[in-house]
mmCIF file with all atom_site columns, C-alpha atoms and ligand atoms in Angstrom:
data_model
loop_
_atom_site.group_PDB
_atom_site.id
_atom_site.type_symbol
_atom_site.label_atom_id
_atom_site.label_alt_id
_atom_site.label_comp_id
_atom_site.label_asym_id
_atom_site.label_entity_id
_atom_site.label_seq_id
_atom_site.pdbx_PDB_ins_code
_atom_site.Cartn_x
_atom_site.Cartn_y
_atom_site.Cartn_z
_atom_site.occupancy
_atom_site.B_iso_or_equiv
_atom_site.pdbx_formal_charge
_atom_site.auth_seq_id
_atom_site.auth_comp_id
_atom_site.auth_asym_id
_atom_site.auth_atom_id
_atom_site.pdbx_PDB_model_num
ATOM   1   C  CA  . UNK A 1 1   ? -0.124 23.701  -1.076  1.00 0.00 ? 1   UNK A CA  1
ATOM   2   C  CA  . UNK A 1 2   ? 3.422  21.925  -0.896  1.00 0.00 ? 2   UNK A CA  1
ATOM   3   C  CA  . UNK A 1 3   ? 5.619  21.839  -4.186  1.00 0.00 ? 3   UNK A CA  1
ATOM   4   C  CA  . UNK A 1 4   ? 6.362  18.975  -6.185  1.00 0.00 ? 4   UNK A CA  1
ATOM   5   C  CA  . UNK A 1 5   ? 10.082 19.680  -5.140  1.00 0.00 ? 5   UNK A CA  1
ATOM   6   C  CA  . UNK A 1 6   ? 9.337  19.917  -0.829  1.00 0.00 ? 6   UNK A CA  1
ATOM   7   C  CA  . UNK A 1 7   ? 7.374  16.674  -1.564  1.00 0.00 ? 7   UNK A CA  1
ATOM   8   C  CA  . UNK A 1 8   ? 9.987  14.986  -3.175  1.00 0.00 ? 8   UNK A CA  1
ATOM   9   C  CA  . UNK A 1 9   ? 12.531 15.749  0.057   1.00 0.00 ? 9   UNK A CA  1
ATOM   10  C  CA  . UNK A 1 10  ? 9.835  15.038  2.428   1.00 0.00 ? 10  UNK A CA  1
ATOM   11  C  CA  . UNK A 1 11  ? 9.143  11.125  1.065   1.00 0.00 ? 11  UNK A CA  1
ATOM   12  C  CA  . UNK A 1 12  ? 13.228 10.491  0.394   1.00 0.00 ? 12  UNK A CA  1
ATOM   13  C  CA  . UNK A 1 13  ? 13.564 12.229  4.302   1.00 0.00 ? 13  UNK A CA  1
ATOM   14  C  CA  . UNK A 1 14  ? 10.415 9.213   5.003   1.00 0.00 ? 14  UNK A CA  1
ATOM   15  C  CA  . UNK A 1 15  ? 12.517 6.507   2.955   1.00 0.00 ? 15  UNK A CA  1
ATOM   16  C  CA  . UNK A 1 16  ? 16.007 6.863   4.851   1.00 0.00 ? 16  UNK A CA  1
ATOM   17  C  CA  . UNK A 1 17  ? 14.279 7.030   8.302   1.00 0.00 ? 17  UNK A CA  1
ATOM   18  C  CA  . UNK A 1 18  ? 12.615 3.763   7.518   1.00 0.00 ? 18  UNK A CA  1
ATOM   19  C  CA  . UNK A 1 19  ? 15.588 2.645   6.272   1.00 0.00 ? 19  UNK A CA  1
ATOM   20  C  CA  . UNK A 1 20  ? 17.474 3.610   9.909   1.00 0.00 ? 20  UNK A CA  1
ATOM   21  C  CA  . UNK A 1 21  ? 15.192 2.591   12.276  1.00 0.00 ? 21  UNK A CA  1
ATOM   22  C  CA  . UNK A 1 22  ? 13.030 -0.237  10.685  1.00 0.00 ? 22  UNK A CA  1
ATOM   23  C  CA  . UNK A 1 23  ? 10.213 -1.104  12.219  1.00 0.00 ? 23  UNK A CA  1
ATOM   24  C  CA  . UNK A 1 24  ? 10.102 -4.522  13.077  1.00 0.00 ? 24  UNK A CA  1
ATOM   25  C  CA  . UNK A 1 25  ? 13.238 -5.800  12.006  1.00 0.00 ? 25  UNK A CA  1
ATOM   26  C  CA  . UNK A 1 26  ? 15.010 -8.543  12.941  1.00 0.00 ? 26  UNK A CA  1
ATOM   27  C  CA  . UNK A 1 27  ? 13.785 -12.358 11.964  1.00 0.00 ? 27  UNK A CA  1
ATOM   28  C  CA  . UNK A 1 28  ? 11.559 -14.429 15.374  1.00 0.00 ? 28  UNK A CA  1
ATOM   29  C  CA  . UNK A 1 29  ? 10.093 -17.323 16.561  1.00 0.00 ? 29  UNK A CA  1
ATOM   30  C  CA  . UNK A 1 30  ? 7.413  -18.441 16.036  1.00 0.00 ? 30  UNK A CA  1
ATOM   31  C  CA  . UNK A 1 31  ? 6.250  -17.708 12.367  1.00 0.00 ? 31  UNK A CA  1
ATOM   32  C  CA  . UNK A 1 32  ? 3.830  -19.789 9.818   1.00 0.00 ? 32  UNK A CA  1
ATOM   33  C  CA  . UNK A 1 33  ? 6.069  -19.141 6.854   1.00 0.00 ? 33  UNK A CA  1
ATOM   34  C  CA  . UNK A 1 34  ? 9.447  -18.001 6.018   1.00 0.00 ? 34  UNK A CA  1
ATOM   35  C  CA  . UNK A 1 35  ? 10.026 -16.284 2.411   1.00 0.00 ? 35  UNK A CA  1
ATOM   36  C  CA  . UNK A 1 36  ? 13.469 -15.987 0.372   1.00 0.00 ? 36  UNK A CA  1
ATOM   37  C  CA  . UNK A 1 37  ? 13.439 -12.992 -2.067  1.00 0.00 ? 37  UNK A CA  1
ATOM   38  C  CA  . UNK A 1 38  ? 16.758 -11.548 -4.465  1.00 0.00 ? 38  UNK A CA  1
ATOM   39  C  CA  . UNK A 1 39  ? 16.501 -8.694  -6.796  1.00 0.00 ? 39  UNK A CA  1
ATOM   40  C  CA  . UNK A 1 40  ? 19.180 -9.250  -8.595  1.00 0.00 ? 40  UNK A CA  1
ATOM   41  C  CA  . UNK A 1 41  ? 19.617 -5.633  -10.655 1.00 0.00 ? 41  UNK A CA  1
ATOM   42  C  CA  . UNK A 1 42  ? 19.930 -3.956  -7.270  1.00 0.00 ? 42  UNK A CA  1
ATOM   43  C  CA  . UNK A 1 43  ? 21.670 -6.454  -4.738  1.00 0.00 ? 43  UNK A CA  1
ATOM   44  C  CA  . UNK A 1 44  ? 18.818 -6.228  -2.188  1.00 0.00 ? 44  UNK A CA  1
ATOM   45  C  CA  . UNK A 1 45  ? 18.394 -9.567  -0.701  1.00 0.00 ? 45  UNK A CA  1
ATOM   46  C  CA  . UNK A 1 46  ? 15.560 -10.393 1.999   1.00 0.00 ? 46  UNK A CA  1
ATOM   47  C  CA  . UNK A 1 47  ? 13.535 -13.291 4.237   1.00 0.00 ? 47  UNK A CA  1
ATOM   48  C  CA  . UNK A 1 48  ? 11.290 -12.351 5.408   1.00 0.00 ? 48  UNK A CA  1
ATOM   49  C  CA  . UNK A 1 49  ? 8.750  -14.324 8.578   1.00 0.00 ? 49  UNK A CA  1
ATOM   50  C  CA  . UNK A 1 50  ? 4.563  -14.006 8.478   1.00 0.00 ? 50  UNK A CA  1
ATOM   51  C  CA  . UNK A 1 51  ? 3.117  -15.614 11.647  1.00 0.00 ? 51  UNK A CA  1
ATOM   52  C  CA  . UNK A 1 52  ? -0.550 -15.602 11.175  1.00 0.00 ? 52  UNK A CA  1
ATOM   53  C  CA  . UNK A 1 53  ? -3.761 -15.589 13.593  1.00 0.00 ? 53  UNK A CA  1
ATOM   54  C  CA  . UNK A 1 54  ? -7.414 -15.838 12.959  1.00 0.00 ? 54  UNK A CA  1
ATOM   55  C  CA  . UNK A 1 55  ? -7.125 -14.571 9.152   1.00 0.00 ? 55  UNK A CA  1
ATOM   56  C  CA  . UNK A 1 56  ? -5.193 -11.975 10.704  1.00 0.00 ? 56  UNK A CA  1
ATOM   57  C  CA  . UNK A 1 57  ? -1.135 -10.537 10.587  1.00 0.00 ? 57  UNK A CA  1
ATOM   58  C  CA  . UNK A 1 58  ? -0.073 -11.416 13.834  1.00 0.00 ? 58  UNK A CA  1
ATOM   59  C  CA  . UNK A 1 59  ? 3.922  -10.200 12.978  1.00 0.00 ? 59  UNK A CA  1
ATOM   60  C  CA  . UNK A 1 60  ? 5.908  -10.074 10.538  1.00 0.00 ? 60  UNK A CA  1
ATOM   61  C  CA  . UNK A 1 61  ? 9.512  -9.834  10.385  1.00 0.00 ? 61  UNK A CA  1
ATOM   62  C  CA  . UNK A 1 62  ? 12.767 -10.023 8.264   1.00 0.00 ? 62  UNK A CA  1
ATOM   63  C  CA  . UNK A 1 63  ? 16.137 -9.344  7.675   1.00 0.00 ? 63  UNK A CA  1
ATOM   64  C  CA  . UNK A 1 64  ? 16.828 -7.005  5.106   1.00 0.00 ? 64  UNK A CA  1
ATOM   65  C  CA  . UNK A 1 65  ? 20.135 -5.952  3.353   1.00 0.00 ? 65  UNK A CA  1
ATOM   66  C  CA  . UNK A 1 66  ? 21.027 -3.492  0.207   1.00 0.00 ? 66  UNK A CA  1
ATOM   67  C  CA  . UNK A 1 67  ? 19.441 -0.448  -0.841  1.00 0.00 ? 67  UNK A CA  1
ATOM   68  C  CA  . UNK A 1 68  ? 17.792 2.305   1.425   1.00 0.00 ? 68  UNK A CA  1
ATOM   69  C  CA  . UNK A 1 69  ? 14.232 1.804   -1.197  1.00 0.00 ? 69  UNK A CA  1
ATOM   70  C  CA  . UNK A 1 70  ? 13.888 -1.810  -0.206  1.00 0.00 ? 70  UNK A CA  1
ATOM   71  C  CA  . UNK A 1 71  ? 14.697 -1.516  3.493   1.00 0.00 ? 71  UNK A CA  1
ATOM   72  C  CA  . UNK A 1 72  ? 12.229 1.461   3.943   1.00 0.00 ? 72  UNK A CA  1
ATOM   73  C  CA  . UNK A 1 73  ? 10.165 -0.373  2.347   1.00 0.00 ? 73  UNK A CA  1
ATOM   74  C  CA  . UNK A 1 74  ? 10.455 -3.831  4.215   1.00 0.00 ? 74  UNK A CA  1
ATOM   75  C  CA  . UNK A 1 75  ? 9.415  -1.516  6.952   1.00 0.00 ? 75  UNK A CA  1
ATOM   76  C  CA  . UNK A 1 76  ? 6.540  0.173   5.621   1.00 0.00 ? 76  UNK A CA  1
ATOM   77  C  CA  . UNK A 1 77  ? 5.155  -3.527  4.864   1.00 0.00 ? 77  UNK A CA  1
ATOM   78  C  CA  . UNK A 1 78  ? 5.664  -4.417  8.367   1.00 0.00 ? 78  UNK A CA  1
ATOM   79  C  CA  . UNK A 1 79  ? 3.394  -0.669  9.371   1.00 0.00 ? 79  UNK A CA  1
ATOM   80  C  CA  . UNK A 1 80  ? 0.622  -1.154  6.959   1.00 0.00 ? 80  UNK A CA  1
ATOM   81  C  CA  . UNK A 1 81  ? -0.131 -4.883  7.518   1.00 0.00 ? 81  UNK A CA  1
ATOM   82  C  CA  . UNK A 1 82  ? 1.157  -6.065  11.531  1.00 0.00 ? 82  UNK A CA  1
ATOM   83  C  CA  . UNK A 1 83  ? -2.832 -6.357  13.155  1.00 0.00 ? 83  UNK A CA  1
ATOM   84  C  CA  . UNK A 1 84  ? -4.146 -6.201  9.702   1.00 0.00 ? 84  UNK A CA  1
ATOM   85  C  CA  . UNK A 1 85  ? -7.007 -9.416  8.321   1.00 0.00 ? 85  UNK A CA  1
ATOM   86  C  CA  . UNK A 1 86  ? -5.310 -10.480 5.750   1.00 0.00 ? 86  UNK A CA  1
ATOM   87  C  CA  . UNK A 1 87  ? -7.743 -9.373  2.723   1.00 0.00 ? 87  UNK A CA  1
ATOM   88  C  CA  . UNK A 1 88  ? -7.296 -5.907  4.439   1.00 0.00 ? 88  UNK A CA  1
ATOM   89  C  CA  . UNK A 1 89  ? -3.425 -6.302  3.777   1.00 0.00 ? 89  UNK A CA  1
ATOM   90  C  CA  . UNK A 1 90  ? -4.087 -7.738  0.121   1.00 0.00 ? 90  UNK A CA  1
ATOM   91  C  CA  . UNK A 1 91  ? -6.139 -4.577  -0.780  1.00 0.00 ? 91  UNK A CA  1
ATOM   92  C  CA  . UNK A 1 92  ? -3.016 -2.786  0.357   1.00 0.00 ? 92  UNK A CA  1
ATOM   93  C  CA  . UNK A 1 93  ? -0.748 -4.872  -1.757  1.00 0.00 ? 93  UNK A CA  1
ATOM   94  C  CA  . UNK A 1 94  ? -3.046 -3.798  -4.992  1.00 0.00 ? 94  UNK A CA  1
ATOM   95  C  CA  . UNK A 1 95  ? -3.036 -0.014  -4.467  1.00 0.00 ? 95  UNK A CA  1
ATOM   96  C  CA  . UNK A 1 96  ? 0.906  -0.086  -3.472  1.00 0.00 ? 96  UNK A CA  1
ATOM   97  C  CA  . UNK A 1 97  ? 1.611  -1.884  -6.536  1.00 0.00 ? 97  UNK A CA  1
ATOM   98  C  CA  . UNK A 1 98  ? -0.743 0.324   -9.022  1.00 0.00 ? 98  UNK A CA  1
ATOM   99  C  CA  . UNK A 1 99  ? 1.613  2.911   -7.956  1.00 0.00 ? 99  UNK A CA  1
ATOM   100 C  CA  . UNK A 1 100 ? 4.719  1.570   -8.526  1.00 0.00 ? 100 UNK A CA  1
ATOM   101 C  CA  . UNK A 1 101 ? 3.226  0.695   -11.983 1.00 0.00 ? 101 UNK A CA  1
ATOM   102 C  CA  . UNK A 1 102 ? 2.354  4.103   -12.576 1.00 0.00 ? 102 UNK A CA  1
ATOM   103 C  CA  . UNK A 1 103 ? 5.259  5.573   -13.518 1.00 0.00 ? 103 UNK A CA  1
ATOM   104 C  CA  . UNK A 1 104 ? 4.971  8.609   -11.607 1.00 0.00 ? 104 UNK A CA  1
ATOM   105 C  CA  . UNK A 1 105 ? 1.111  8.904   -12.696 1.00 0.00 ? 105 UNK A CA  1
ATOM   106 C  CA  . UNK A 1 106 ? -0.506 7.554   -9.574  1.00 0.00 ? 106 UNK A CA  1
ATOM   107 C  CA  . UNK A 1 107 ? 0.438  9.653   -6.188  1.00 0.00 ? 107 UNK A CA  1
ATOM   108 C  CA  . UNK A 1 108 ? -1.248 6.849   -3.718  1.00 0.00 ? 108 UNK A CA  1
ATOM   109 C  CA  . UNK A 1 109 ? -4.193 7.130   -1.796  1.00 0.00 ? 109 UNK A CA  1
ATOM   110 C  CA  . UNK A 1 110 ? -2.609 7.974   2.395   1.00 0.00 ? 110 UNK A CA  1
ATOM   111 C  CA  . UNK A 1 111 ? -5.096 6.273   4.078   1.00 0.00 ? 111 UNK A CA  1
ATOM   112 C  CA  . UNK A 1 112 ? -4.906 3.468   2.560   1.00 0.00 ? 112 UNK A CA  1
ATOM   113 C  CA  . UNK A 1 113 ? -0.780 3.322   1.828   1.00 0.00 ? 113 UNK A CA  1
ATOM   114 C  CA  . UNK A 1 114 ? 0.203  5.234   5.017   1.00 0.00 ? 114 UNK A CA  1
ATOM   115 C  CA  . UNK A 1 115 ? 3.989  5.939   4.780   1.00 0.00 ? 115 UNK A CA  1
ATOM   116 C  CA  . UNK A 1 116 ? 4.124  3.843   1.148   1.00 0.00 ? 116 UNK A CA  1
ATOM   117 C  CA  . UNK A 1 117 ? 3.291  7.302   -0.604  1.00 0.00 ? 117 UNK A CA  1
ATOM   118 C  CA  . UNK A 1 118 ? 6.642  7.711   -0.140  1.00 0.00 ? 118 UNK A CA  1
ATOM   119 C  CA  . UNK A 1 119 ? 7.171  5.604   -2.482  1.00 0.00 ? 119 UNK A CA  1
ATOM   120 C  CA  . UNK A 1 120 ? 5.454  7.977   -5.768  1.00 0.00 ? 120 UNK A CA  1
ATOM   121 C  CA  . UNK A 1 121 ? 8.164  9.052   -7.022  1.00 0.00 ? 121 UNK A CA  1
ATOM   122 C  CA  . UNK A 1 122 ? 10.175 6.038   -7.127  1.00 0.00 ? 122 UNK A CA  1
ATOM   123 C  CA  . UNK A 1 123 ? 7.701  4.248   -10.158 1.00 0.00 ? 123 UNK A CA  1
ATOM   124 C  CA  . UNK A 1 124 ? 9.307  6.559   -12.608 1.00 0.00 ? 124 UNK A CA  1
ATOM   125 C  CA  . UNK A 1 125 ? 12.758 4.536   -11.895 1.00 0.00 ? 125 UNK A CA  1
ATOM   126 C  CA  . UNK A 1 126 ? 11.996 1.102   -13.384 1.00 0.00 ? 126 UNK A CA  1
ATOM   127 C  CA  . UNK A 1 127 ? 14.722 -0.225  -11.582 1.00 0.00 ? 127 UNK A CA  1
ATOM   128 C  CA  . UNK A 1 128 ? 13.927 1.369   -8.410  1.00 0.00 ? 128 UNK A CA  1
ATOM   129 C  CA  . UNK A 1 129 ? 10.847 0.013   -8.950  1.00 0.00 ? 129 UNK A CA  1
ATOM   130 C  CA  . UNK A 1 130 ? 12.189 -4.243  -7.835  1.00 0.00 ? 130 UNK A CA  1
ATOM   131 C  CA  . UNK A 1 131 ? 13.484 -2.785  -4.779  1.00 0.00 ? 131 UNK A CA  1
ATOM   132 C  CA  . UNK A 1 132 ? 10.289 -0.931  -3.642  1.00 0.00 ? 132 UNK A CA  1
ATOM   133 C  CA  . UNK A 1 133 ? 8.360  -4.586  -4.236  1.00 0.00 ? 133 UNK A CA  1
ATOM   134 C  CA  . UNK A 1 134 ? 10.846 -6.766  -3.402  1.00 0.00 ? 134 UNK A CA  1
ATOM   135 C  CA  . UNK A 1 135 ? 9.577  -7.175  0.273   1.00 0.00 ? 135 UNK A CA  1
ATOM   136 C  CA  . UNK A 1 136 ? 6.227  -7.621  -0.938  1.00 0.00 ? 136 UNK A CA  1
ATOM   137 C  CA  . UNK A 1 137 ? 7.019  -10.250 -3.173  1.00 0.00 ? 137 UNK A CA  1
ATOM   138 C  CA  . UNK A 1 138 ? 7.999  -11.923 -0.115  1.00 0.00 ? 138 UNK A CA  1
ATOM   139 C  CA  . UNK A 1 139 ? 5.269  -11.167 1.837   1.00 0.00 ? 139 UNK A CA  1
ATOM   140 C  CA  . UNK A 1 140 ? 2.943  -12.487 -0.943  1.00 0.00 ? 140 UNK A CA  1
ATOM   141 C  CA  . UNK A 1 141 ? 5.315  -15.535 -1.311  1.00 0.00 ? 141 UNK A CA  1
ATOM   142 C  CA  . UNK A 1 142 ? 5.432  -15.863 2.265   1.00 0.00 ? 142 UNK A CA  1
ATOM   143 C  CA  . UNK A 1 143 ? 1.424  -16.220 2.899   1.00 0.00 ? 143 UNK A CA  1
ATOM   144 C  CA  . UNK A 1 144 ? 1.253  -18.715 -0.090  1.00 0.00 ? 144 UNK A CA  1
ATOM   145 C  CA  . UNK A 1 145 ? 3.589  -20.650 1.721   1.00 0.00 ? 145 UNK A CA  1
ATOM   146 C  CA  . UNK A 1 146 ? 1.488  -20.668 5.169   1.00 0.00 ? 146 UNK A CA  1
ATOM   147 C  CA  . UNK A 1 147 ? -1.894 -21.404 3.405   1.00 0.00 ? 147 UNK A CA  1
ATOM   148 C  CA  . UNK A 1 148 ? -0.536 -24.891 2.569   1.00 0.00 ? 148 UNK A CA  1
ATOM   149 C  CA  . UNK A 1 149 ? 0.556  -25.675 5.881   1.00 0.00 ? 149 UNK A CA  1
ATOM   150 C  CA  . UNK A 1 150 ? -2.369 -24.300 6.895   1.00 0.00 ? 150 UNK A CA  1
ATOM   151 C  CA  . UNK A 1 151 ? -4.436 -27.171 4.459   1.00 0.00 ? 151 UNK A CA  1
ATOM   152 C  CA  . UNK A 1 152 ? -1.671 -29.768 5.897   1.00 0.00 ? 152 UNK A CA  1
ATOM   153 C  CA  . UNK A 1 153 ? -2.070 -29.259 9.372   1.00 0.00 ? 153 UNK A CA  1
ATOM   154 C  CA  . UNK A 1 154 ? -5.997 -28.428 9.655   1.00 0.00 ? 154 UNK A CA  1
ATOM   155 C  CA  . UNK A 1 155 ? -6.790 -24.450 10.373  1.00 0.00 ? 155 UNK A CA  1
ATOM   156 C  CA  . UNK A 1 156 ? -7.315 -24.436 14.697  1.00 0.00 ? 156 UNK A CA  1
HETATM 157 ZN ZN1 . LIG B 2 .   ? 17.201 -1.949  -4.678  1.00 0.00 ? 1   LIG B ZN1 1
#
């Protein structure tokens, strides 16, 4: 059994590692839609692009500025959604949101959330929850915009 303190230290390491070595960082072409989101309470900003193909996420690219939590959350999001069907990513988001709104009660399911479970402790700090959710807000907004684009241009 790992102690709670040990887990928290491990989770902090996971978050710092994602913040330092952000997966999929940088804005890339081509993309279907882009979203810019700001978290004024912490000063985090993100521009995130999605590239979709055949009902799946082909690529997510982003430029994130701000605290380690928001930057790590963007990196983890990339790991969790790229190459996955859109419906799966909605399920991942629901599980991630439930964990972050649980005020520490929901430790998260690692088989669904992967490194995302490292943000379980963040759910006890209301102000930090917004940091962890910011990239997901951008992702979901970009999907809505992409859907608009595909309705007007037709699906291939
Ligand atoms: Zn932040």
